[in-house]
Short mmCIF file of C-alpha atoms in Angstrom, two decimals:
data_model
loop_
_atom_site.label_atom_id
_atom_site.label_comp_id
_atom_site.label_asym_id
_atom_site.label_seq_id
_atom_site.Cartn_x
_atom_site.Cartn_y
_atom_site.Cartn_z
CA MET A 1 168.74 -7.44 97.21
CA GLY A 2 170.53 -10.81 96.94
CA ASP A 3 169.05 -14.04 95.71
CA LEU A 4 168.92 -16.94 98.18
CA ALA A 5 168.09 -19.28 95.30
CA ILE A 6 171.81 -19.37 94.54
CA LEU A 7 172.72 -20.28 98.12
CA ASP A 8 173.84 -23.90 98.30
CA PRO A 9 173.63 -24.85 101.98
CA GLU A 10 175.53 -28.13 101.41
CA GLU A 11 178.39 -26.25 99.78
CA LEU A 12 178.40 -23.66 102.56
CA ALA A 13 178.56 -26.34 105.29
CA VAL A 14 181.12 -28.50 103.48
CA ALA A 15 183.41 -25.51 102.88
CA TRP A 16 183.18 -24.43 106.53
CA LEU A 17 183.75 -27.90 107.95
CA SER A 18 186.56 -28.72 105.50
CA GLY A 19 188.54 -25.74 106.80
CA HIS A 20 187.78 -26.38 110.48
CA ALA A 21 191.08 -27.35 112.16
CA GLU A 22 189.56 -29.12 115.18
CA LEU A 23 187.33 -31.27 112.96
CA THR A 24 190.21 -32.08 110.59
CA ARG A 25 192.20 -33.34 113.60
CA ALA A 26 189.23 -35.36 114.90
CA LEU A 27 188.83 -37.02 111.49
CA GLY A 28 192.55 -37.79 111.19
CA GLY A 29 193.33 -35.50 108.26
CA PRO A 30 191.98 -33.29 105.48
CA GLY A 31 189.69 -34.30 102.63
CA ARG A 32 187.16 -36.08 104.85
CA VAL A 33 184.11 -33.82 104.52
CA GLY A 34 181.73 -33.91 101.57
CA ALA A 35 178.33 -34.88 100.20
CA ARG A 36 179.21 -38.50 99.38
CA ASN A 37 179.99 -41.70 101.23
CA THR A 38 183.46 -42.18 99.75
CA PRO A 39 186.93 -42.76 101.25
CA PRO A 40 188.91 -41.65 103.12
CA TYR A 41 187.20 -42.60 106.39
CA PRO A 42 186.19 -41.61 108.92
CA ARG A 43 184.36 -38.78 107.17
CA ILE A 44 181.53 -36.31 107.58
CA ARG A 45 178.76 -36.35 104.98
CA ILE A 46 176.49 -33.32 104.59
CA THR A 47 173.19 -33.63 102.70
CA GLN A 48 170.35 -31.15 102.37
CA VAL A 49 167.08 -32.81 103.34
CA PRO A 50 163.49 -31.58 102.95
CA GLY A 51 162.31 -29.03 105.46
CA GLY A 52 162.97 -25.49 106.48
CA SER A 53 161.52 -22.34 105.00
CA ALA A 54 162.21 -20.07 102.09
CA PRO A 55 159.79 -17.12 102.32
CA GLY A 56 159.86 -16.01 98.71
CA TRP A 57 163.64 -16.52 98.58
CA ARG A 58 163.88 -12.80 99.31
CA TRP A 59 165.76 -12.43 102.54
CA THR A 60 166.21 -15.20 105.07
CA ALA A 61 165.70 -18.90 104.57
CA THR A 62 166.19 -21.94 106.76
CA PHE A 63 167.66 -25.13 105.32
CA HIS A 64 167.78 -28.57 106.94
CA LEU A 65 171.06 -30.41 106.67
CA GLN A 66 171.66 -34.03 107.61
CA VAL A 67 175.06 -34.47 109.24
CA GLU A 68 176.56 -37.94 109.28
CA ALA A 69 179.81 -39.27 110.67
CA LEU A 70 180.71 -42.38 108.69
CA GLY A 71 183.20 -45.07 109.66
CA ASP A 72 185.26 -47.38 107.48
CA LEU A 73 183.43 -49.78 105.19
CA ASP A 74 185.14 -52.73 106.92
CA ARG A 75 183.66 -51.56 110.25
CA SER A 76 187.10 -50.96 111.76
CA THR A 77 186.55 -47.36 112.90
CA PRO A 78 186.29 -47.29 116.71
CA ARG A 79 182.86 -46.05 117.76
CA PRO A 80 184.24 -43.53 120.34
CA LEU A 81 186.44 -41.95 117.63
CA LEU A 82 183.44 -41.63 115.32
CA ARG A 83 181.28 -40.18 118.09
CA ARG A 84 183.97 -37.57 118.86
CA ALA A 85 184.20 -36.55 115.17
CA PHE A 86 180.40 -36.34 114.99
CA ALA A 87 180.16 -34.11 118.07
CA THR A 88 182.97 -31.91 116.76
CA ALA A 89 181.20 -31.47 113.40
CA ILE A 90 177.92 -30.47 115.07
CA LYS A 91 179.75 -28.01 117.32
CA ALA A 92 181.63 -26.58 114.33
CA LEU A 93 178.39 -26.04 112.39
CA HIS A 94 176.99 -24.05 115.32
CA GLU A 95 180.07 -21.80 115.11
CA LEU A 96 178.95 -20.68 111.64
CA ALA A 97 176.41 -18.33 113.22
CA GLU A 98 179.18 -16.65 115.23
CA GLN A 99 181.27 -15.67 112.19
CA ALA A 100 181.57 -12.07 111.06
CA ALA A 101 179.92 -11.23 107.75
CA VAL A 102 182.24 -11.47 104.75
CA PRO A 103 181.38 -9.34 101.71
CA GLY A 104 179.99 -11.45 98.89
CA ARG A 105 179.16 -14.45 101.10
CA PRO A 106 175.82 -15.50 102.58
CA VAL A 107 175.42 -14.64 106.26
CA VAL A 108 174.47 -17.48 108.61
CA THR A 109 172.33 -16.05 111.40
CA ALA A 110 171.41 -19.22 113.27
CA VAL A 111 172.20 -22.92 113.50
CA ARG A 112 170.14 -25.21 115.69
CA ALA A 113 170.00 -28.94 116.17
CA LEU A 114 166.66 -30.48 115.21
CA SER A 115 167.57 -33.76 116.83
CA ALA A 116 170.04 -34.86 119.46
CA GLY A 117 171.61 -37.18 116.93
CA GLY A 118 172.58 -40.73 117.52
CA TRP A 119 173.94 -44.05 116.42
CA LEU A 120 172.27 -45.39 113.28
CA PRO A 121 174.48 -47.70 111.20
CA GLU A 122 173.99 -47.83 107.43
CA PRO A 123 172.05 -50.90 106.15
CA THR A 124 175.43 -52.37 105.15
CA GLY A 125 176.59 -52.24 108.78
CA GLN A 126 178.91 -49.29 108.17
CA ALA A 127 179.22 -47.27 111.38
CA ARG A 128 177.27 -44.01 111.35
CA TYR A 129 176.10 -41.25 113.66
CA VAL A 130 173.39 -38.98 112.23
CA ALA A 131 171.56 -35.75 113.12
CA VAL A 132 169.69 -32.96 111.37
CA VAL A 133 170.46 -29.27 111.88
CA ALA A 134 168.63 -26.17 110.69
CA VAL A 135 170.79 -23.44 109.15
CA THR A 136 169.23 -20.00 108.71
CA ALA A 137 170.96 -17.59 106.35
CA HIS A 138 170.46 -14.50 104.27
CA PRO A 139 172.21 -13.38 101.10
CA PRO A 140 175.27 -11.15 101.13
CA THR A 141 174.54 -7.53 101.93
CA GLU A 142 177.20 -6.23 99.54
#
């Protein structure tokens, strides 16, 4: 049996979103998905937040991920563009549960939004949309 303790849900989500063609177009290019608030902008930031379940780390576990669409530090990113990138990222995360199992990779069985998401600028005034999603996965079967 696999070990979910080695599953990094941030890494899983960042890898999936980084290779998602529709999201890359919505963000204006590659290299705009990660766990930090760093250029280039606009970008998607993924952070694991408290919550979810890990029943003994033996089979399935649910992780909560905060998804943020961040605009330029100078506040020049148009809000509609940022909203579109945010919605595309949320949609793309939901597609994870539709993917066929790949040997050696965790299997995502469900993705659900825990909040509708919304506009919540950073304290600095930097544009930001934010939501939390639950990702349920189990370890590779092979």
